[in-house]
């Protein structure tokens, strides 16, 4: 047990490091963005010299870079993400209000993709049939199709033509269907292929032969023995999955005019809203780091052998 | 041991299937479109004919026209250049950076490894698109900058892979035996480590060209790709979206172009991957 | 059980697989019967179809396989007519299957108890709530100490022996009448192997019919009542275990027995074939004629024209007439008298097939030429036992080495080992897995630095040198690895592989050295035709030959051979051991020969070092150490070796494996198993 505590402590420390690093990258990147942030802050209007200087002072832009970085980190540690230039609200509030719709979208898409992919993989793994070939072809198509295009097509067909789902946003469940499906499509192909490969590898293992020799039925062999092994490579994909979900959200939310972190991010970057972009980066890194720890814990549950391997 | 020779029979040279052949042909065609678009589409992609705006597909305009009356087919053909440039360029950048970082991490001791891997962790913790967005915001929108952005955002993944592969190979029997022949570090790294770590990666890189093309078109869809009149599939799609209720062709054909390109690249890439796996059991077991 | 009504009846079983190149016959007309309480062993090398035969009996040959038979009956029920659903009722309940290596044969992410309970659940033998308790009971019946604890553990947390017992417990949980044991002891250390065989013998005594599949004649001799020898999908000879091992008649059986390295064979060649051409005919087309003819030194035209009939050998009087042409009759064991304290077979209680089968077994061989004398082995160098000078090449002086374990503590791997290696001599390093023999070898090779002590090369320091100081002398010590596949860069052709060792690493540089490379290949019985091939395109035997040629390329003083034959079939092993003998005869190179196999050590080495738990227990002349061991451990190791040859008391009286003799019965410690995988038996 002690080793697990140590492991967790180490992982948390690393997570903090990663979050600070992410914030630094975002901070640094936006220092290099061409253009004067003070002008951005003030909107289009040409301010008087005096007003400009005052704003500049208030924002701390008259300080040298290291001082600003120090201040930035200090605020970050206090949980203060600053004030959005464009929305004139505290960044924490903006993110707080936009986080949930994105999480909702991501979870729905992940759940959908996982269930569909697992069903595809379990039914077609190791079987040489036309059905399997059709499934593989469909997966390839899903991997190779840009999500935003699918979104546009779905939107046109189901919302504009058939009026089955709302055209824009909305918190309703119906409003979640198309965006989640669009986001899921890109994942299904990858999930199904990874799981099928894992299943097929597991089904060739001697322990599956022993299980069958005990009189275990095919379904039980696949679900009880092989599926768990097929999940192990899925775990290693977790980083990619989180990235695709959050990155995909940027596009999907824009297409479907949904509220959420993604859309806020796109506008913040386009408008060089430094505090908001940094805030999003910090939140994304935090989510990522925490999920990674959770996933590694899950990994140890799925594959107990991992406890032996201390990294 | 009871596996009999079930597998070994027929392990000769693999035949090229019809799907792979068609895909390879398509890839060649797209490459042609990127290099000499004039060969495939006579019409000027930027010649506006406002009278002919938003027409459906016809003999004169195979893919219809856009809101300014430009020929969509011609624009799709000319768009191949930007997409392929972004796809290949970004993958090249990612591969180069990834190999450099990965090999350094794997061969330069624990401290270097730890530092480099923490940095890649940080970069990996950004969603790829967010990182690319940041970079484009920093450098300004253009196709070169989109290429750099996507390359930078996929480099950490490659770095991870190279490092893992190199570490595994470093423990492989053939690296250890090379030492007993009196081979120096440099020779072992150059003759064994690098080529063996790289071979599986090259195929992977081909597959990631497809992903980079999609990422590039995503950026231009968001308005962060090449500047306006340039024909590019992502931005064409974005414009087409606004006119979807009037003309479906404008949004469908650029999307189709992306999908067909990426599928063709993926099919060829996977076929190569299978060929390599056949004779490339990395000494990991 | 009357003879007329066997428990299991197999007649003309045929199995073929669909491959790209057309159907591939793996089993071509195999027939046998099995009675309750009897053990029939099927012996053969990789690809002989023995495992496929076993799997056909549980309907698990795999998709794409066609199974047919004139008769396939279990207790009167026709197995061929079974659908998938009916098969499930047979598997585990009426026929159990035990595979090699429980580490991969038990689901690594599930507890041992859950695996055993699965059998109980599949056949609804015990109500759900009672299954865990029953699983513990079953583990206890398989002589697993602390069964309640073990049931909660996962396979990787158990030692090799315990794991194998758990696997057997899971196969026997449904109380099947027939147990198929497919290489049940391969990859286990000899001492553990002996215990597993005892456990199986006890089950047979309880009335379970056992079909034992093995490549190892010695294991077979210890457990089986009857033996069937398979070659390329057919049974070539069958008979009672004593008859068959004492007086083998089919040329293939004779080749196999002659190939077993032992004291008798010291200084002689083991293989009939000198070059690598004779590989087992696995994928031969379905033509008529004896499959073995292509490899058989006695073959004549009619052998290739038509399948030979079964010829009854009868019961030859031991020692009469035949003994002259049968290679080594009577106990092809190590030829070591008086070490073993086992009771005579008569006192062994329920052993040996309950008496029914043993007496009346017909001994038959499918061969016309059974009465032909076996040709003398090709005149070999016969290991002239070169007078080696007293020049010491390698001196290992009290070296210590420890590694950090997963929990951070330091585990000693080698503890104060000292020995010398002289010019032209072969020193064996004998030990079970985890004994520290490979670590010692790596220190000799200069791949590991000793924590304390030193290795000297020709009197000059070799360990604790900087790599650049060591490099000029690197060529003097070369390695022949256990797994040549992993030791070859997968991208390289044979030409480049050997070129690399000649300090001609590039493709063109290697081509310039082609003459020398071909010469080296000739030394190991290969010709220039292998030059353009990659490692994966070579057979196991060819690979090991290339590995030897490559190790010889830099003209070393010392070859370190790390279990170089343990992954090979016995006939290939024989060829490779001959190659080593030839090489030493030709070049006078000194060898440090690591093996877990007493027979191999005895055959190959002049002196032997016995290691356990990192300590050197004894060393000395091979004859002396193996005939009159000074250390208890060496004695125990010798006693545990299953030997060819009849009437060695294999089941110690009263043990019956029932009394919970734990895995450390020999003081080897159940932790011996932690290194399984590091060096025994053919795997995969």
Coordinates of N, CA and C in Angstrom, one line a residue, chain C residues 401-550:
Chain C
X401 N 27.6 -9.7 -7.6 CA 26.8 -8.8 -8.3 C 25.4 -8.9 -7.7
X402 N 24.8 -7.7 -7.5 CA 23.4 -7.7 -7.1 C 22.6 -6.7 -7.9
X403 N 21.3 -6.9 -8.0 CA 20.4 -6.0 -8.7 C 19.4 -5.4 -7.8
X404 N 18.9 -4.3 -8.2 CA 17.8 -3.7 -7.4 C 16.5 -4.4 -7.8
X405 N 15.8 -4.9 -6.8 CA 14.5 -5.5 -7.1 C 13.5 -4.5 -7.3
X406 N 12.3 -5.0 -7.7 CA 11.2 -4.0 -7.9 C 10.8 -3.2 -6.6
X407 N 11.1 -3.8 -5.5 CA 10.7 -3.1 -4.2 C 11.8 -2.2 -3.7
X408 N 12.9 -2.1 -4.5 CA 14.0 -1.2 -4.1 C 15.1 -1.9 -3.4
X409 N 14.9 -3.1 -2.8 CA 15.9 -3.8 -2.1 C 16.9 -4.4 -3.1
X410 N 18.1 -4.6 -2.6 CA 19.1 -5.2 -3.5 C 19.1 -6.7 -3.4
X411 N 18.9 -7.4 -4.6 CA 18.9 -8.8 -4.6 C 20.2 -9.3 -5.1
X412 N 21.0 -10.1 -4.3 CA 22.2 -10.7 -4.8 C 21.9 -11.7 -5.9
X413 N 22.6 -11.6 -7.0 CA 22.5 -12.5 -8.1 C 23.6 -13.4 -8.2
X414 N 24.8 -12.9 -7.9 CA 26.0 -13.7 -7.9 C 26.8 -13.4 -6.7
X415 N 27.2 -14.5 -6.0 CA 27.8 -14.3 -4.7 C 29.2 -15.0 -4.6
X416 N 30.2 -14.2 -4.8 CA 31.6 -14.7 -4.6 C 31.9 -15.9 -5.5
X417 N 31.7 -15.8 -6.8 CA 32.0 -16.9 -7.6 C 33.5 -16.8 -8.2
X418 N 34.2 -17.9 -8.2 CA 35.6 -17.9 -8.7 C 35.7 -19.2 -9.6
X419 N 36.3 -19.0 -10.7 CA 36.7 -20.2 -11.5 C 37.7 -19.7 -12.6
X420 N 38.3 -20.7 -13.3 CA 39.2 -20.4 -14.3 C 38.8 -21.2 -15.6
X421 N 39.1 -20.6 -16.7 CA 38.9 -21.2 -18.0 C 40.2 -21.3 -18.7
X422 N 40.6 -22.6 -19.1 CA 41.9 -22.7 -19.7 C 41.7 -22.8 -21.2
X423 N 42.8 -22.7 -21.9 CA 42.8 -22.8 -23.4 C 42.2 -24.1 -23.8
X424 N 41.3 -24.0 -24.8 CA 40.8 -25.2 -25.4 C 39.9 -26.1 -24.6
X425 N 39.5 -25.7 -23.4 CA 38.7 -26.5 -22.6 C 37.2 -26.0 -22.6
X426 N 36.3 -26.9 -22.2 CA 34.9 -26.5 -22.1 C 34.5 -26.7 -20.7
X427 N 34.0 -25.6 -20.2 CA 33.6 -25.6 -18.8 C 32.1 -25.4 -18.8
X428 N 31.3 -26.3 -18.1 CA 29.9 -26.2 -18.1 C 29.5 -25.4 -16.8
X429 N 28.4 -24.6 -17.0 CA 27.9 -23.8 -15.9 C 26.5 -24.3 -15.7
X430 N 26.2 -25.1 -14.7 CA 25.0 -25.8 -14.5 C 24.2 -25.1 -13.4
X431 N 22.9 -24.9 -13.7 CA 22.1 -24.3 -12.6 C 20.6 -24.2 -13.1
X432 N 19.7 -24.1 -12.2 CA 18.3 -23.9 -12.6 C 18.1 -22.4 -12.8
X433 N 16.9 -22.0 -13.2 CA 16.6 -20.6 -13.5 C 16.8 -19.8 -12.2
X434 N 17.3 -18.6 -12.3 CA 17.6 -17.8 -11.1 C 18.8 -18.2 -10.4
X435 N 19.7 -19.0 -10.9 CA 20.8 -19.5 -10.2 C 22.0 -18.5 -10.3
X436 N 21.9 -17.5 -11.3 CA 22.9 -16.6 -11.4 C 23.9 -16.9 -12.5
X437 N 23.6 -18.0 -13.3 CA 24.6 -18.4 -14.3 C 24.6 -17.4 -15.5
X438 N 23.5 -16.8 -15.9 CA 23.6 -15.9 -17.0 C 24.2 -14.6 -16.5
X439 N 24.0 -14.2 -15.3 CA 24.7 -13.0 -14.8 C 26.2 -13.2 -14.8
X440 N 26.6 -14.4 -14.4 CA 28.0 -14.7 -14.4 C 28.6 -14.6 -15.8
X441 N 27.8 -15.1 -16.7 CA 28.3 -15.1 -18.1 C 28.4 -13.6 -18.6
X442 N 27.5 -12.8 -18.2 CA 27.5 -11.4 -18.7 C 28.7 -10.7 -18.1
X443 N 29.1 -11.1 -16.9 CA 30.3 -10.4 -16.4 C 31.6 -10.9 -17.1
X444 N 31.6 -12.2 -17.5 CA 32.7 -12.7 -18.3 C 32.8 -12.0 -19.6
X445 N 31.6 -11.7 -20.2 CA 31.6 -11.1 -21.5 C 31.9 -9.6 -21.4
X446 N 32.0 -9.1 -20.2 CA 32.2 -7.6 -20.0 C 31.0 -6.8 -20.4
X447 N 29.8 -7.4 -20.3 CA 28.6 -6.6 -20.5 C 28.1 -6.1 -19.1
X448 N 28.5 -6.7 -18.0 CA 28.1 -6.2 -16.7 C 29.4 -6.1 -15.9
X449 N 29.4 -5.1 -15.0 CA 30.6 -4.9 -14.2 C 30.3 -5.6 -12.8
X450 N 31.2 -6.4 -12.3 CA 31.0 -7.0 -11.0 C 31.0 -5.9 -9.9
X451 N 30.2 -6.1 -8.9 CA 30.2 -5.1 -7.8 C 31.5 -5.2 -7.0
X452 N 31.9 -6.5 -6.8 CA 33.2 -6.8 -6.2 C 33.9 -7.9 -6.9
X453 N 35.2 -8.0 -6.7 CA 35.9 -9.1 -7.4 C 36.3 -8.6 -8.8
X454 N 36.9 -9.5 -9.6 CA 37.4 -9.1 -10.9 C 37.4 -10.3 -11.8
X455 N 37.3 -9.9 -13.1 CA 37.5 -10.9 -14.2 C 38.8 -10.5 -14.9
X456 N 39.7 -11.5 -15.1 CA 40.9 -11.3 -15.8 C 40.9 -12.0 -17.1
X457 N 41.4 -11.4 -18.2 CA 41.5 -12.0 -19.5 C 43.0 -12.1 -19.8
X458 N 43.5 -13.4 -19.9 CA 44.9 -13.7 -20.1 C 45.8 -12.9 -19.1
X459 N 45.3 -12.9 -17.8 CA 46.1 -12.3 -16.7 C 46.0 -10.8 -16.6
X460 N 45.3 -10.2 -17.6 CA 45.2 -8.8 -17.5 C 43.8 -8.4 -17.1
X461 N 43.6 -7.3 -16.4 CA 42.3 -6.9 -16.0 C 41.3 -6.8 -17.2
X462 N 40.1 -7.3 -17.0 CA 39.1 -7.2 -18.0 C 37.9 -6.5 -17.5
X463 N 37.5 -6.8 -16.3 CA 36.4 -6.0 -15.7 C 37.0 -4.7 -15.2
X464 N 36.1 -3.7 -14.9 CA 36.5 -2.4 -14.4 C 37.5 -1.7 -15.4
X465 N 37.3 -2.0 -16.7 CA 38.1 -1.2 -17.7 C 37.1 -0.3 -18.3
X466 N 37.5 0.9 -18.8 CA 36.6 1.7 -19.6 C 36.3 0.9 -20.9
X467 N 35.2 1.3 -21.5 CA 34.8 0.5 -22.7 C 35.8 0.7 -23.8
X468 N 36.4 1.9 -23.9 CA 37.4 2.1 -25.0 C 38.7 1.3 -24.7
X469 N 39.0 1.0 -23.4 CA 40.2 0.2 -23.2 C 39.9 -1.2 -23.4
X470 N 38.6 -1.6 -23.3 CA 38.2 -3.0 -23.5 C 38.1 -3.3 -24.9
X471 N 37.7 -2.3 -25.7 CA 37.3 -2.6 -27.1 C 38.3 -3.4 -27.9
X472 N 39.6 -3.1 -27.8 CA 40.6 -3.8 -28.7 C 40.6 -5.3 -28.4
X473 N 40.2 -5.7 -27.2 CA 40.2 -7.1 -26.8 C 38.8 -7.8 -26.9
X474 N 37.8 -7.0 -27.3 CA 36.4 -7.5 -27.3 C 36.3 -8.7 -28.1
X475 N 37.0 -8.8 -29.2 CA 36.9 -9.9 -30.2 C 37.3 -11.2 -29.5
X476 N 38.1 -11.2 -28.4 CA 38.6 -12.4 -27.8 C 37.5 -13.2 -27.1
X477 N 36.4 -12.5 -26.7 CA 35.4 -13.3 -26.0 C 34.1 -13.0 -26.8
X478 N 33.5 -14.1 -27.3 CA 32.3 -14.0 -28.1 C 31.1 -14.8 -27.5
X479 N 29.9 -14.3 -27.8 CA 28.7 -14.9 -27.2 C 27.9 -15.7 -28.3
X480 N 27.5 -16.9 -27.9 CA 26.5 -17.6 -28.6 C 25.2 -17.6 -27.8
X481 N 24.2 -16.9 -28.2 CA 23.1 -16.6 -27.4 C 22.0 -17.7 -27.4
X482 N 21.1 -17.7 -26.5 CA 20.0 -18.7 -26.4 C 19.1 -18.4 -27.6
X483 N 18.8 -17.1 -27.8 CA 17.8 -16.8 -28.8 C 18.4 -16.0 -29.9
X484 N 18.9 -16.7 -30.9 CA 19.6 -16.0 -32.0 C 18.7 -15.0 -32.7
X485 N 17.4 -15.3 -32.8 CA 16.5 -14.4 -33.4 C 16.6 -13.0 -32.9
X486 N 16.6 -12.9 -31.5 CA 16.7 -11.6 -30.9 C 18.1 -11.0 -31.0
X487 N 19.1 -11.9 -31.3 CA 20.5 -11.4 -31.3 C 20.9 -10.9 -32.7
X488 N 19.9 -11.1 -33.7 CA 20.2 -10.7 -35.0 C 19.4 -9.4 -35.3
X489 N 20.1 -8.4 -35.9 CA 19.3 -7.2 -36.3 C 18.4 -7.7 -37.4
X490 N 17.1 -7.4 -37.2 CA 16.1 -8.0 -38.1 C 16.2 -7.5 -39.6
X491 N 16.9 -6.4 -39.8 CA 17.1 -5.9 -41.1 C 18.2 -6.5 -41.9
X492 N 19.1 -7.2 -41.1 CA 20.4 -7.7 -41.8 C 20.2 -9.0 -42.4
X493 N 20.9 -9.2 -43.5 CA 21.1 -10.5 -44.1 C 22.2 -11.3 -43.4
X494 N 22.2 -12.6 -43.6 CA 23.2 -13.4 -43.0 C 24.6 -12.8 -43.3
X495 N 24.8 -12.4 -44.6 CA 26.1 -11.9 -45.0 C 26.5 -10.7 -44.1
X496 N 25.5 -9.8 -43.9 CA 25.9 -8.6 -43.1 C 26.0 -8.9 -41.7
X497 N 25.2 -9.9 -41.2 CA 25.3 -10.3 -39.8 C 26.8 -10.7 -39.5
X498 N 27.3 -11.6 -40.3 CA 28.6 -12.1 -40.1 C 29.7 -11.0 -40.4
X499 N 29.4 -10.3 -41.4 CA 30.3 -9.2 -41.8 C 30.5 -8.2 -40.6
X500 N 29.4 -8.0 -39.9 CA 29.5 -7.1 -38.8 C 30.5 -7.6 -37.8
X501 N 30.5 -8.9 -37.6 CA 31.5 -9.5 -36.6 C 32.9 -9.4 -37.1
X502 N 33.0 -9.3 -38.5 CA 34.3 -9.3 -39.1 C 34.8 -7.8 -39.2
X503 N 34.1 -7.0 -38.5 CA 34.5 -5.5 -38.5 C 34.3 -5.0 -39.9
X504 N 33.3 -5.5 -40.6 CA 33.0 -5.0 -42.0 C 31.5 -4.7 -41.9
X505 N 31.1 -3.7 -41.2 CA 29.6 -3.5 -40.9 C 28.8 -3.1 -42.1
X506 N 29.3 -2.5 -43.1 CA 28.5 -2.0 -44.2 C 28.1 -3.2 -45.1
X507 N 27.2 -2.9 -46.0 CA 26.7 -4.0 -46.9 C 27.9 -4.3 -47.9
X508 N 28.5 -3.2 -48.4 CA 29.5 -3.4 -49.4 C 30.8 -4.1 -48.8
X509 N 31.1 -3.6 -47.6 CA 32.3 -4.1 -46.9 C 32.1 -5.6 -46.6
X510 N 30.8 -6.0 -46.3 CA 30.6 -7.4 -46.0 C 30.8 -8.2 -47.3
X511 N 30.3 -7.7 -48.4 CA 30.4 -8.4 -49.7 C 31.9 -8.6 -50.0
X512 N 32.7 -7.7 -49.7 CA 34.2 -7.9 -49.9 C 34.7 -9.1 -49.1
X513 N 34.1 -9.3 -48.0 CA 34.6 -10.4 -47.1 C 33.9 -11.7 -47.4
X514 N 33.2 -11.8 -48.5 CA 32.3 -12.9 -48.7 C 33.1 -14.3 -48.6
X515 N 34.3 -14.3 -49.1 CA 35.0 -15.6 -49.1 C 35.2 -16.1 -47.6
X516 N 35.6 -15.2 -46.8 CA 35.8 -15.5 -45.4 C 34.4 -15.9 -44.7
X517 N 33.4 -15.2 -45.1 CA 32.1 -15.5 -44.5 C 31.6 -16.9 -44.9
X518 N 31.8 -17.2 -46.2 CA 31.4 -18.6 -46.7 C 32.2 -19.6 -45.9
X519 N 33.5 -19.3 -45.7 CA 34.3 -20.3 -45.0 C 33.8 -20.5 -43.6
X520 N 33.4 -19.4 -42.9 CA 32.9 -19.6 -41.6 C 31.6 -20.4 -41.6
X521 N 30.7 -20.1 -42.6 CA 29.5 -20.9 -42.7 C 29.8 -22.4 -42.9
X522 N 30.8 -22.6 -43.7 CA 31.2 -24.0 -43.9 C 31.6 -24.7 -42.6
X523 N 32.2 -24.0 -41.7 CA 32.6 -24.6 -40.4 C 31.4 -25.1 -39.6
X524 N 30.2 -24.4 -39.8 CA 29.0 -24.8 -39.1 C 28.0 -25.6 -39.9
X525 N 28.5 -26.0 -41.1 CA 27.6 -26.9 -41.9 C 26.6 -26.2 -42.7
X526 N 26.8 -24.9 -43.1 CA 25.9 -24.2 -44.0 C 26.7 -23.8 -45.2
X527 N 25.9 -23.5 -46.3 CA 26.6 -23.1 -47.5 C 26.2 -21.7 -47.9
X528 N 26.7 -21.2 -49.0 CA 26.5 -19.8 -49.4 C 25.1 -19.5 -49.7
X529 N 24.2 -20.5 -49.8 CA 22.8 -20.2 -50.2 C 22.1 -19.4 -49.1
X530 N 22.6 -19.4 -47.8 CA 21.9 -18.7 -46.8 C 22.3 -17.2 -46.8
X531 N 23.4 -16.8 -47.5 CA 23.9 -15.5 -47.4 C 22.8 -14.4 -47.5
X532 N 21.9 -14.4 -48.5 CA 21.0 -13.3 -48.7 C 19.8 -13.4 -47.7
X533 N 19.7 -14.4 -46.8 CA 18.5 -14.5 -46.0 C 18.6 -13.7 -44.8
X534 N 17.4 -13.3 -44.3 CA 17.3 -12.6 -43.0 C 17.0 -13.7 -41.9
X535 N 17.2 -13.2 -40.6 CA 17.0 -14.2 -39.5 C 15.7 -14.9 -39.5
X536 N 14.6 -14.1 -39.9 CA 13.3 -14.8 -39.8 C 13.1 -15.8 -40.9
X537 N 14.0 -15.8 -41.9 CA 13.8 -16.7 -43.0 C 14.6 -18.0 -42.8
X538 N 15.2 -18.1 -41.6 CA 16.0 -19.3 -41.3 C 15.3 -20.2 -40.3
X539 N 15.6 -21.5 -40.4 CA 15.0 -22.4 -39.4 C 15.8 -22.2 -38.1
X540 N 15.2 -22.8 -37.0 CA 15.8 -22.6 -35.7 C 17.3 -23.1 -35.7
X541 N 17.5 -24.3 -36.3 CA 18.8 -24.9 -36.3 C 19.8 -24.0 -37.1
X542 N 19.3 -23.6 -38.3 CA 20.1 -22.7 -39.1 C 20.6 -21.4 -38.4
X543 N 19.6 -20.9 -37.7 CA 19.8 -19.6 -37.0 C 21.0 -19.8 -36.0
X544 N 20.9 -20.9 -35.2 CA 21.9 -21.2 -34.2 C 23.3 -21.4 -34.9
X545 N 23.3 -22.0 -36.0 CA 24.5 -22.2 -36.8 C 25.1 -20.9 -37.2
X546 N 24.2 -20.0 -37.7 CA 24.7 -18.7 -38.1 C 25.3 -18.0 -36.9
X547 N 24.6 -18.1 -35.7 CA 25.1 -17.5 -34.5 C 26.5 -17.9 -34.1
X548 N 26.7 -19.3 -34.3 CA 28.0 -19.8 -34.0 C 29.0 -19.3 -35.0
X549 N 28.7 -19.3 -36.2 CA 29.6 -18.8 -37.3 C 30.0 -17.3 -37.0
X550 N 29.0 -16.6 -36.6 CA 29.2 -15.2 -36.3 C 30.1 -15.0 -35.1

